[in-house]
XYZ file of C-alpha atoms in Angstrom:
733
model
C 0.000 0.000 0.000
C 2.822 2.425 0.832
C 4.480 1.711 -2.507
C 1.234 2.468 -4.363
C 0.746 5.701 -2.409
C 4.290 6.753 -3.259
C 3.672 6.112 -6.973
C 0.525 8.301 -6.911
C 2.474 11.036 -5.133
C 5.233 10.896 -7.766
C 2.686 11.027 -10.632
C 0.861 13.975 -9.058
C 4.150 15.758 -8.476
C 5.143 15.296 -12.119
C 1.741 16.644 -13.185
C 2.354 19.621 -10.906
C 5.736 20.301 -12.564
C 4.210 20.331 -16.060
C 0.877 21.952 -15.140
C 1.150 24.802 -12.722
C 3.126 27.326 -14.710
C 0.228 29.807 -14.493
C -1.390 28.517 -11.264
C -0.952 29.666 -7.670
C 1.884 27.433 -6.445
C 0.939 27.549 -2.768
C -2.647 26.468 -3.485
C -1.439 23.753 -5.844
C 1.008 22.375 -3.248
C -1.719 22.205 -0.589
C -4.151 20.401 -2.907
C -1.510 17.929 -4.066
C -0.772 17.068 -0.444
C -4.476 16.568 0.341
C -4.984 14.430 -2.801
C -2.961 11.602 -1.202
C -5.010 11.656 2.037
C -6.328 8.356 3.402
C -9.664 10.068 4.046
C -11.523 9.370 0.797
C -13.823 12.407 1.127
C -10.843 14.774 1.607
C -8.999 13.101 -1.269
C -11.954 13.445 -3.677
C -12.503 17.093 -2.692
C -8.801 17.859 -3.287
C -8.824 16.195 -6.725
C -12.022 18.060 -7.667
C -10.385 21.342 -6.623
C -7.288 20.475 -8.681
C -9.540 19.847 -11.686
C -11.098 23.281 -11.308
C -7.698 24.892 -10.780
C -6.298 23.751 -14.130
C -9.206 23.392 -16.574
C -8.872 26.922 -17.942
C -5.189 26.388 -18.775
C -4.510 22.654 -19.145
C -7.591 20.624 -20.250
C -5.691 17.297 -20.372
C -4.612 17.712 -16.746
C -8.175 18.575 -15.776
C -9.440 15.297 -17.260
C -6.620 13.438 -15.506
C -7.523 14.767 -12.029
C -11.246 14.295 -12.697
C -10.645 10.604 -13.486
C -8.612 10.194 -10.305
C -11.482 11.762 -8.338
C -13.949 9.239 -9.809
C -11.627 6.315 -9.013
C -11.345 7.488 -5.423
C -15.110 8.134 -5.142
C -15.982 4.659 -6.479
C -14.340 3.151 -3.385
C -16.484 5.154 -0.946
C -19.944 3.863 -1.897
C -21.166 7.323 -0.798
C -23.798 8.894 -3.091
C -22.840 12.471 -2.181
C -19.138 11.922 -2.917
C -19.904 9.970 -6.099
C -22.285 12.706 -7.297
C -19.599 15.363 -6.739
C -16.938 13.361 -8.608
C -19.108 12.575 -11.631
C -20.403 16.170 -11.748
C -16.768 17.352 -11.706
C -15.889 15.098 -14.666
C -18.875 16.510 -16.585
C -17.767 20.056 -15.735
C -14.354 19.379 -17.281
C -16.045 18.368 -20.551
C -18.364 21.405 -20.374
C -15.443 23.798 -19.913
C -13.845 22.285 -23.030
C -17.078 22.669 -25.021
C -17.591 18.913 -25.352
C -21.292 19.128 -24.560
C -22.383 15.635 -25.609
C -19.797 13.954 -23.332
C -20.674 16.404 -20.549
C -24.370 15.451 -20.723
C -23.523 11.748 -20.408
C -21.523 12.363 -17.205
C -24.136 14.790 -15.810
C -26.726 12.030 -16.283
C -24.672 9.739 -14.012
C -24.000 12.555 -11.537
C -27.675 13.419 -11.120
C -28.551 9.767 -10.392
C -26.139 9.773 -7.439
C -27.138 13.251 -6.258
C -30.849 12.395 -6.211
C -29.973 9.542 -3.837
C -27.766 11.843 -1.744
C -28.503 14.288 1.054
C -28.263 17.639 -0.765
C -31.211 18.545 -3.068
C -29.578 21.870 -4.024
C -26.725 19.910 -5.648
C -29.355 18.256 -7.857
C -30.435 21.761 -8.877
C -26.802 22.666 -9.643
C -26.394 19.653 -11.940
C -29.703 20.476 -13.661
C -28.386 24.009 -14.213
C -25.276 22.563 -15.904
C -27.449 20.257 -18.035
C -29.513 23.283 -19.084
C -26.329 25.095 -20.069
C -25.155 22.160 -22.221
C -28.495 21.892 -24.023
C -28.568 25.663 -24.633
C -25.083 25.524 -26.179
C -26.341 22.688 -28.401
C -29.398 24.838 -29.381
C -31.686 22.209 -27.798
C -33.792 24.901 -26.140
C -36.761 22.732 -25.158
C -34.552 20.372 -23.104
C -32.635 23.347 -21.676
C -35.851 25.077 -20.542
C -37.119 21.929 -18.816
C -33.804 21.445 -16.969
C -33.728 25.064 -15.731
C -37.404 24.907 -14.657
C -36.774 21.742 -12.637
C -33.725 23.395 -11.056
C -35.877 26.429 -10.153
C -38.555 24.202 -8.563
C -35.998 22.340 -6.429
C -34.361 25.625 -5.358
C -37.770 26.957 -4.288
C -38.524 23.771 -2.313
C -35.301 24.050 -0.291
C -35.741 27.819 0.225
C -32.798 28.907 -1.934
C -34.661 31.821 -3.533
C -31.593 33.444 -5.073
C -30.739 30.288 -7.012
C -34.429 29.957 -7.995
C -34.394 33.493 -9.442
C -31.230 32.846 -11.477
C -32.727 29.605 -12.838
C -35.861 31.502 -13.898
C -33.646 34.037 -15.665
C -31.995 31.181 -17.566
C -35.477 30.038 -18.645
C -36.190 33.610 -19.810
C -32.912 33.734 -21.792
C -33.847 30.492 -23.577
C -37.265 31.864 -24.565
C -35.582 35.050 -25.795
C -33.201 32.930 -27.921
C -36.191 31.360 -29.730
C -37.835 34.794 -30.118
C -40.707 34.024 -27.743
C -40.291 37.402 -26.064
C -43.625 37.341 -24.236
C -42.693 34.097 -22.453
C -39.213 35.476 -21.772
C -40.805 38.571 -20.215
C -43.062 36.423 -18.021
C -40.142 34.488 -16.475
C -37.856 37.543 -16.215
C -40.562 39.385 -14.223
C -40.882 36.367 -11.896
C -37.110 36.423 -11.349
C -37.107 40.198 -10.735
C -39.888 39.824 -8.158
C -37.851 37.248 -6.201
C -34.655 39.343 -6.350
C -36.611 42.332 -5.008
C -38.114 40.273 -2.157
C -34.724 38.958 -1.003
C -33.029 42.327 -1.716
C -30.323 41.077 -4.117
C -29.588 44.318 -5.965
C -27.172 42.912 -8.636
C -29.881 40.389 -9.551
C -32.536 43.121 -9.754
C -30.319 45.257 -12.020
C -29.494 42.241 -14.208
C -33.183 41.369 -14.699
C -34.183 45.007 -15.287
C -31.568 45.302 -18.045
C -32.876 42.104 -19.648
C -36.527 43.213 -19.339
C -35.636 46.585 -20.895
C -34.076 44.843 -23.920
C -37.160 42.627 -24.295
C -39.462 45.660 -24.264
C -37.255 47.309 -26.896
C -37.553 44.241 -29.148
C -41.333 44.223 -28.582
C -41.540 47.887 -29.605
C -42.413 49.153 -26.094
C -39.763 51.910 -26.207
C -41.001 53.896 -23.185
C -41.053 50.769 -21.001
C -37.592 49.844 -22.292
C -36.327 53.282 -21.247
C -37.910 52.942 -17.793
C -36.282 49.570 -17.043
C -32.852 50.494 -18.463
C -32.842 53.651 -16.297
C -33.708 51.595 -13.204
C -30.897 49.140 -13.986
C -28.454 52.015 -14.536
C -29.363 53.596 -11.160
C -28.836 50.305 -9.288
C -25.480 49.620 -10.973
C -24.474 53.203 -10.178
C -25.323 52.724 -6.470
C -23.303 49.466 -6.455
C -20.333 51.022 -8.288
C -20.518 48.173 -10.830
C -18.556 49.443 -13.862
C -19.275 46.387 -16.037
C -23.024 46.690 -15.418
C -22.881 50.451 -16.024
C -21.070 49.918 -19.353
C -23.882 47.674 -20.623
C -26.669 49.875 -19.197
C -25.167 53.045 -20.687
C -24.966 51.440 -24.127
C -28.580 50.207 -23.846
C -29.777 53.674 -22.804
C -27.910 55.190 -25.740
C -29.708 52.821 -28.139
C -33.146 53.586 -26.614
C -32.626 57.367 -26.729
C -31.334 56.957 -30.292
C -34.575 55.193 -31.268
C -36.533 57.982 -29.552
C -34.549 60.473 -31.743
C -33.170 62.181 -28.630
C -29.689 62.565 -30.123
C -28.064 64.567 -27.270
C -29.150 62.000 -24.649
C -28.108 59.085 -26.879
C -24.666 60.634 -27.388
C -24.325 61.311 -23.631
C -24.878 57.638 -22.753
C -22.763 56.280 -25.615
C -19.865 58.431 -24.347
C -20.480 57.202 -20.761
C -20.379 53.598 -22.027
C -17.104 54.342 -23.831
C -15.470 55.948 -20.759
C -16.484 53.008 -18.556
C -15.166 50.490 -21.111
C -11.849 52.357 -21.257
C -11.593 52.398 -17.427
C -12.180 48.641 -17.211
C -9.987 47.910 -20.297
C -13.013 46.329 -22.028
C -11.828 46.357 -25.651
C -15.000 44.868 -27.111
C -17.121 47.401 -25.194
C -14.930 50.226 -26.545
C -15.351 49.023 -30.137
C -19.161 48.859 -29.746
C -19.321 52.326 -28.129
C -17.143 53.951 -30.831
C -19.259 52.268 -33.512
C -22.535 53.552 -32.000
C -21.070 57.050 -31.568
C -20.031 56.965 -35.230
C -23.526 55.908 -36.274
C -25.137 58.713 -34.241
C -22.661 61.343 -35.531
C -23.409 60.223 -39.102
C -27.145 60.421 -38.419
C -26.617 64.013 -37.159
C -24.581 64.716 -40.376
C -21.422 65.386 -38.343
C -19.462 63.347 -40.870
C -15.935 64.300 -39.750
C -16.614 63.280 -36.135
C -18.377 60.125 -37.350
C -15.264 59.081 -39.294
C -13.024 59.660 -36.253
C -15.246 57.378 -34.112
C -15.488 54.685 -36.810
C -11.700 54.649 -37.313
C -11.156 54.091 -33.576
C -13.735 51.278 -33.598
C -11.974 49.774 -36.625
C -8.563 49.919 -34.917
C -9.846 48.009 -31.866
C -11.762 45.450 -33.987
C -8.586 44.744 -35.980
C -6.674 44.292 -32.712
C -9.330 41.797 -31.535
C -9.406 40.185 -35.031
C -13.203 40.478 -35.055
C -13.864 40.065 -38.795
C -17.606 40.794 -38.592
C -17.027 44.081 -36.786
C -14.278 45.063 -39.238
C -16.510 44.444 -42.259
C -19.415 46.270 -40.587
C -17.263 49.313 -39.767
C -15.839 49.524 -43.302
C -19.432 49.582 -44.614
C -20.329 52.290 -42.092
C -17.367 54.433 -43.222
C -18.412 53.923 -46.852
C -21.922 55.195 -45.993
C -20.447 58.313 -44.350
C -18.397 59.145 -47.451
C -21.401 58.446 -49.706
C -23.728 60.746 -47.763
C -21.050 63.471 -47.608
C -20.649 63.306 -51.405
C -17.160 61.722 -51.498
C -18.037 58.885 -53.908
C -14.388 57.877 -54.550
C -13.669 57.187 -50.862
C -17.050 55.523 -50.441
C -16.124 53.075 -53.225
C -12.659 52.547 -51.700
C -13.983 51.555 -48.269
C -16.803 49.345 -49.492
C -14.183 47.435 -51.512
C -12.192 47.006 -48.279
C -15.323 45.604 -46.629
C -15.717 43.085 -49.444
C -12.151 41.780 -48.953
C -13.398 40.252 -45.659
C -16.438 38.570 -47.222
C -14.427 35.467 -48.216
C -13.482 34.755 -44.586
C -16.636 36.146 -43.002
C -19.816 34.983 -44.730
C -22.069 37.470 -42.964
C -24.945 37.922 -45.413
C -26.189 41.104 -43.741
C -22.908 42.936 -44.288
C -22.400 41.446 -47.763
C -25.870 42.616 -48.807
C -25.153 46.068 -47.400
C -21.889 46.296 -49.381
C -23.772 45.536 -52.600
C -26.422 48.121 -51.717
C -23.730 50.783 -51.278
C -22.114 49.798 -54.605
C -25.517 50.031 -56.288
C -26.056 53.550 -54.912
C -22.537 54.574 -56.034
C -23.095 53.223 -59.552
C -26.412 55.087 -59.907
C -24.700 58.273 -58.707
C -22.024 57.834 -61.375
C -24.641 57.181 -64.044
C -23.456 53.564 -64.458
C -26.960 52.122 -64.572
C -25.969 48.651 -65.833
C -23.523 48.223 -62.929
C -26.085 49.694 -60.553
C -28.648 47.149 -61.699
C -26.136 44.273 -61.327
C -25.224 45.324 -57.773
C -28.899 45.772 -56.953
C -29.571 42.248 -58.275
C -26.768 40.905 -56.049
C -28.232 42.806 -53.109
C -31.700 41.343 -53.704
C -30.317 37.835 -54.245
C -28.353 37.942 -50.971
C -31.367 39.361 -49.131
C -33.487 36.553 -50.577
C -31.012 33.984 -49.234
C -31.039 35.774 -45.896
C -34.832 35.817 -45.874
C -34.918 32.062 -46.534
C -32.400 31.496 -43.733
C -34.513 33.632 -41.378
C -37.632 31.686 -42.387
C -35.847 28.390 -41.692
C -34.704 29.740 -38.333
C -38.251 30.862 -37.514
C -39.556 27.422 -38.475
C -37.039 25.831 -36.106
C -38.052 28.294 -33.392
C -41.711 27.362 -33.886
C -40.760 23.691 -33.654
C -38.878 24.321 -30.407
C -41.805 26.286 -28.986
C -44.226 23.513 -29.922
C -41.942 20.859 -28.427
C -41.482 22.922 -25.250
C -45.226 23.434 -24.815
C -45.886 19.742 -25.506
C -43.358 18.663 -22.869
C -44.794 21.169 -20.391
C -48.236 19.644 -20.943
C -46.812 16.137 -20.471
C -45.128 17.211 -17.228
C -48.376 18.806 -16.058
C -50.283 15.596 -16.864
C -47.709 13.516 -14.974
C -48.075 15.846 -11.986
C -51.859 15.471 -12.143
C -51.436 11.701 -12.368
C -49.198 11.697 -9.298
C -51.724 13.852 -7.442
C -54.507 11.383 -8.269
C -52.377 8.447 -7.122
C -51.496 10.230 -3.882
C -55.145 11.062 -3.277
C -56.098 7.427 -3.894
C -53.429 6.196 -1.467
C -54.534 8.775 1.074
C -58.167 7.734 0.671
C -57.276 4.066 1.157
C -55.286 4.853 4.292
C -58.184 6.871 5.650
C -60.559 3.945 5.089
C -58.177 1.532 6.827
C -57.846 3.852 9.781
C -61.613 4.265 9.889
C -62.299 0.486 10.024
C -59.548 -0.128 12.544
C -60.930 2.585 14.790
C -64.492 1.227 14.425
C -63.410 -2.316 15.207
C -61.265 -1.396 18.215
C -63.076 1.428 19.984
C -66.590 2.709 19.540
C -65.581 5.596 21.716
C -63.421 6.927 18.877
C -66.533 7.750 16.826
C -66.094 11.399 17.788
C -62.644 11.427 16.214
C -64.024 9.773 13.085
C -66.781 12.394 12.822
C -64.243 15.180 13.191
C -62.080 13.578 10.526
C -65.064 13.297 8.150
C -65.957 16.922 8.717
C -62.418 17.937 7.856
C -62.526 15.814 4.694
C -65.818 17.426 3.688
C -64.306 20.855 4.181
C -61.475 19.919 1.828
C -63.970 18.580 -0.732
C -66.052 21.755 -0.436
C -62.922 23.836 -0.897
C -62.014 21.798 -3.967
C -65.547 22.236 -5.358
C -65.319 25.978 -4.749
C -62.069 26.126 -6.711
C -63.582 24.117 -9.569
C -66.643 26.402 -9.612
C -64.304 29.411 -9.866
C -62.586 27.778 -12.837
C -65.986 27.148 -14.494
C -66.990 30.778 -13.892
C -63.771 31.924 -15.583
C -64.480 29.654 -18.569
C -68.065 30.982 -18.805
C -66.727 34.537 -18.679
C -64.391 33.823 -21.615
C -67.267 32.203 -23.561
C -69.440 35.274 -22.921
C -66.666 37.557 -24.180
C -66.243 35.365 -27.266
C -70.006 35.476 -27.911
C -69.994 39.280 -27.626
C -67.104 39.459 -30.089
C -69.035 37.298 -32.573
C -72.094 39.538 -32.206
C -69.961 42.581 -32.994
C -68.564 40.823 -36.062
C -72.094 39.988 -37.242
C -73.195 43.605 -36.797
C -70.194 44.777 -38.842
C -70.968 42.156 -41.495
C -74.615 43.305 -41.723
C -73.510 46.922 -42.126
C -71.078 45.859 -44.811
C -73.676 43.943 -46.845
C -76.146 46.813 -46.449
C -73.516 49.179 -47.849
C -72.705 46.907 -50.790
C -76.370 46.204 -51.615
C -77.084 49.941 -51.744
C -74.062 50.850 -53.883
C -74.347 47.911 -56.273
C -77.921 48.883 -57.127
C -77.107 52.392 -58.453
C -74.627 51.365 -61.210
C -76.949 48.511 -62.244
C -79.926 50.892 -62.432
C -77.875 53.274 -64.582
C -76.729 50.437 -66.853
C -80.226 48.994 -67.307
C -81.983 52.362 -67.615
C -79.698 53.999 -70.164
C -79.155 50.783 -72.155
C -82.947 50.383 -72.341
C -83.295 53.972 -73.607
C -80.624 53.369 -76.224
C -82.177 50.061 -77.297
C -85.744 51.405 -77.509
C -84.993 54.753 -79.168
C -81.859 54.000 -81.167
C -83.252 55.040 -84.601
C -84.579 58.349 -83.294
C -81.432 59.445 -81.420
C -78.801 61.617 -83.039
C -75.150 60.498 -83.114
C -74.300 62.954 -80.326
C -77.094 61.575 -78.118
C -75.990 57.994 -78.804
C -72.361 58.822 -77.916
C -73.486 60.523 -74.702
C -75.599 57.497 -73.674
C -72.792 55.049 -74.555
C -70.375 57.147 -72.446
C -72.785 57.035 -69.488
C -73.131 53.242 -69.869
C -69.324 52.920 -70.132
C -68.727 55.032 -67.007
C -71.338 53.045 -65.052
C -69.777 49.728 -66.088
C -66.320 51.028 -65.082
C -67.640 52.057 -61.653
C -69.404 48.738 -61.286
C -66.239 46.825 -62.213
C -64.173 48.785 -59.670
C -66.767 48.144 -56.992
C -66.951 44.421 -57.751
C -63.135 44.151 -57.850
C -62.839 45.886 -54.456
C -65.677 43.737 -53.106
C -63.904 40.564 -54.281
C -60.586 41.668 -52.781
C -62.265 42.629 -49.470
C -64.172 39.314 -49.263
C -60.982 37.334 -49.935
C -59.119 39.284 -47.245
C -61.877 38.642 -44.695
C -61.896 34.915 -45.522
C -58.103 34.806 -45.199
C -57.702 33.453 -48.737
C -55.335 36.217 -49.877
C -51.800 34.845 -49.763
C -49.166 37.176 -48.306
C -45.910 36.583 -50.214
C -43.429 39.312 -49.276
C -40.269 39.757 -51.327
C -37.565 42.316 -52.001
C -38.668 44.475 -54.926
C -38.088 47.969 -56.370
C -41.075 50.255 -55.710
C -40.915 52.343 -58.904
C -41.850 49.548 -61.412
C -44.974 48.681 -59.358
C -46.105 52.324 -59.437
C -45.379 52.574 -63.195
C -47.409 49.406 -63.925
C -50.450 50.744 -62.052
C -50.173 54.188 -63.687
C -50.180 52.577 -67.149
C -53.740 51.430 -66.349
C -54.879 54.706 -64.782
C -53.279 57.339 -67.057
C -56.024 57.127 -69.748
C -58.615 58.028 -67.093
C -56.393 60.845 -65.791
C -55.777 62.143 -69.326
C -59.525 62.105 -69.973
C -59.960 64.519 -67.038
C -56.948 66.630 -68.096
C -54.821 65.634 -65.067
C -51.039 65.364 -64.780
C -49.409 62.652 -62.638
C -45.901 63.347 -61.283
C -43.766 60.484 -59.861
C -40.697 61.190 -57.695
C -39.329 57.811 -56.611
C -35.651 56.757 -56.768
C -34.923 53.677 -58.901
C -32.928 51.993 -56.122
C -35.669 52.317 -53.469
C -36.429 48.754 -52.304
C -39.389 47.545 -50.230
C -40.031 44.209 -48.552
C -43.694 43.570 -49.377
C -46.241 41.602 -51.411
C -46.206 42.936 -54.985
C -49.923 42.285 -55.685
C -51.111 43.892 -52.443
C -48.925 46.977 -53.008
C -50.400 47.271 -56.511
C -53.963 47.299 -55.110
C -52.960 50.016 -52.589
C -51.407 52.254 -55.283
C -54.319 51.665 -57.671
C -57.004 52.655 -55.141
C -55.197 55.731 -53.807
C -54.397 57.083 -57.291
C -57.981 56.298 -58.460
C -59.311 58.329 -55.521
C -56.944 61.196 -56.365
C -58.186 61.178 -59.985
C -61.783 61.028 -58.821
C -61.536 64.133 -56.609
C -59.284 66.247 -58.875
C -60.303 68.970 -61.340
C -59.014 69.579 -64.851
C -55.342 70.710 -64.981
C -54.714 69.514 -61.390
C -51.480 67.674 -60.520
C -51.277 64.352 -58.661
C -47.884 63.791 -56.990
C -46.581 60.365 -55.984
C -43.412 60.436 -53.859
C -41.450 57.981 -51.695
C -38.545 58.332 -49.256
C -36.725 55.966 -46.890
C -37.155 56.922 -43.236
C -36.500 54.935 -39.997
C -36.216 51.532 -41.742
C -39.533 52.144 -43.580
C -40.382 53.465 -47.039
C -42.859 56.346 -46.732
C -45.091 56.667 -49.841
C -47.450 59.611 -50.386
C -50.196 60.212 -52.964
C -51.160 63.897 -52.964
C -53.696 65.755 -55.101
C -54.824 69.380 -55.361
C -58.484 68.507 -55.760
C -61.543 69.237 -53.615
C -60.114 67.561 -50.471
C -62.002 65.976 -47.553
C -63.818 68.005 -44.905
C -62.172 67.719 -41.460
C -65.480 66.610 -39.932
C -65.461 63.569 -42.233
C -61.776 62.621 -41.958
C -62.300 60.422 -38.877
C -64.862 58.374 -40.848
C -62.212 57.122 -43.285
C -60.834 53.537 -43.079
C -63.928 52.435 -41.096
C -66.664 49.967 -41.986
C -69.085 51.110 -39.281
C -69.666 54.518 -40.959
C -71.207 54.877 -44.405
C -69.160 57.818 -45.702
C -68.886 58.362 -49.450
C -68.761 61.462 -51.632
C -69.058 62.206 -55.339
C -66.036 63.037 -57.445
C -65.520 66.184 -59.517
C -67.204 64.467 -62.478
C -70.005 62.973 -60.321
C -68.070 59.688 -59.923
C -69.568 57.517 -57.191
C -67.865 55.230 -54.702
C -68.360 53.210 -51.519
C -65.272 54.002 -49.465
C -64.403 50.309 -49.753
C -61.158 51.102 -51.593
C -59.699 52.854 -48.539
C -60.695 49.897 -46.345
C -58.777 47.626 -48.707
C -55.770 49.950 -48.568
C -55.782 49.826 -44.766
C -56.100 45.994 -44.732
C -53.266 45.472 -47.238
C -50.904 48.095 -45.791
C -51.228 46.556 -42.316
C -50.791 43.068 -43.794
C -47.429 44.277 -45.128
C -46.427 45.628 -41.708
C -47.075 49.327 -42.379
C -49.481 52.152 -41.475
C -51.739 54.440 -43.532
C -53.150 57.855 -42.727
C -54.504 61.106 -44.185
C -52.204 64.068 -43.649
C -53.234 67.725 -43.743
C -52.105 69.142 -47.085
C -50.478 72.586 -47.115
C -52.446 73.361 -50.248
C -56.005 72.308 -51.053
C -56.699 68.671 -51.798
C -55.782 65.457 -49.969
C -52.518 63.698 -49.110
C -52.648 59.993 -48.263
C -49.461 58.460 -46.797
C -48.613 54.811 -46.166
C -45.459 52.969 -45.096
C -43.836 49.690 -46.153
C -40.837 47.886 -44.620
C -37.425 48.786 -46.055
C -34.661 46.172 -45.963
C -32.031 48.326 -44.320
C -30.535 46.151 -41.592
C -27.245 47.960 -41.002
C -28.680 49.651 -37.934
C -29.511 46.402 -36.162
C -26.046 45.101 -37.055
C -24.370 48.214 -35.682
C -26.178 48.066 -32.334
C -24.538 44.933 -31.028
């Protein structure tokens, strides 16, 4: 035995010589001495500590000490010691990113720990399992592991660990873009941190909740939570937390277009990152400052910030950041009119595309090149770059769709497993109740058979049981009342839909009748009196019949489109497409009508302006708005169609100088519950259904539509469509 102990000591000493070049020598010496102890528990603990001491620097040594710990633990037959040793081996694999092997060892560790005396250690292993699954993108399994860890932590009263486990659940839901679920669990975690007064935890959750609200479009709530997080980190003197909070506040103020506040917090984030020597934080801060300076048209200062960001990114060898910053610099030169330098820097960005296949940045580079080519009058090149841009965006869109499909699969799988767990819990409850009932019956008969005197106890017991049953019935009745309430609300909603439907059919029946009456009446006159009418009278009647049939066709077309939209049979197929050709196609159909009224249509839309929308739906929107403008315009009036890119959306306006819409009637537009129509300048009739269609189709494409007060007389309808400009989201890392 002594000889064997000496051999182990020699081996450990040799490992020490080759291992602890970067490790605290005094600590290593102490652990090596303890690792040869005859006390198995002390020996295992020492070997586990040695594993942890070296796994960041020497993975092979970590695995060596972990194996020795397992060998020593196997001789103890102690579940707690065995659980620690196997968990330690799994940790070594986790630290070396070998997640599959780690999960296998964690599975063995948790079996021992569940038999041991420390439930919180079971929670710790479940936390590690959740981390492995998250790194493997197996979010459903990760969520279940973290939830079980949170439940165990709550049972043993370790509320702080419970809150952190709930935050891990929230992070998983955020990863699969289920932000509402993420918000639910983050709020639970924040509530626990507040109750137990753990301020770093509160600040951490507030920062996370603020980011979720920003992604959900709740900007004011995002600002509120980020400010709260910032104040807590400031009171704690936590520079790392303040760096993140300052950057988040800068982004929120930027989105609120409060440029001075955004710049103030970006600069704070930069100063904090410099103080803590956080290179990555410095690069992000300089990049965001550059973006904001460019937005404010302070191009010289923007270039200074971008160049500093670029210098740090090159030092860190972060290829994505380098490519992104080169694109940003190219945009600055483009907007400041220096086309030569813009071309130079976008070419530099493209040199990184071979080693960094980031489709967002590659698409952006091609967009810049397209803009440059159009500026130079090189339309063929501009078209080629634009085609590349659209092709890359199409690939990106497909990748995003695939990712969303996987996210939906994960959500479905997670919900299914949650339901299975809930059913298992219900099954266990039923079994426990059955066992309890059987025990109660046994006790009852034993008591009856032994002592009649105990009848009082039996009565008391029965009363207590009845109280429990009554309580259970009360709870069930409450559940039924809640269900009935939801059914009542659903019924009310259906009634409202039926009322709207009746109004709609009443409107259509009324407005279909007029064109038909005109068609039948004037065609009958023409048929009956054809020989007696002069050529001028015949032409006038034919024109009236033609106009009525045109109005009827428009009404029926709008009715068909509206009905299809209400039935959900209109397919929404968004794609990247230039806006100008869609407008030109619709105007080809409408210009004869405009020319007949002596109207001029002016189009001011850049050729390179791209929207992400359904081509057919956009065509219907343009057609209806321009038709309305023609309808309410007088001879020699001008109809202007313009479009600009603004805040990641394309803003399209159709303005006329016609008779306009009275302010008292403007709030009746885009509504089915009000029957508002008016005649055109040539007595054209309508139903208002075209504007309803516009509203439906604009919102289906993710935009808004409204009537804006025109400086001159007439009307100005504006709607928005998504623009595929993603550089902003890439810049705000």
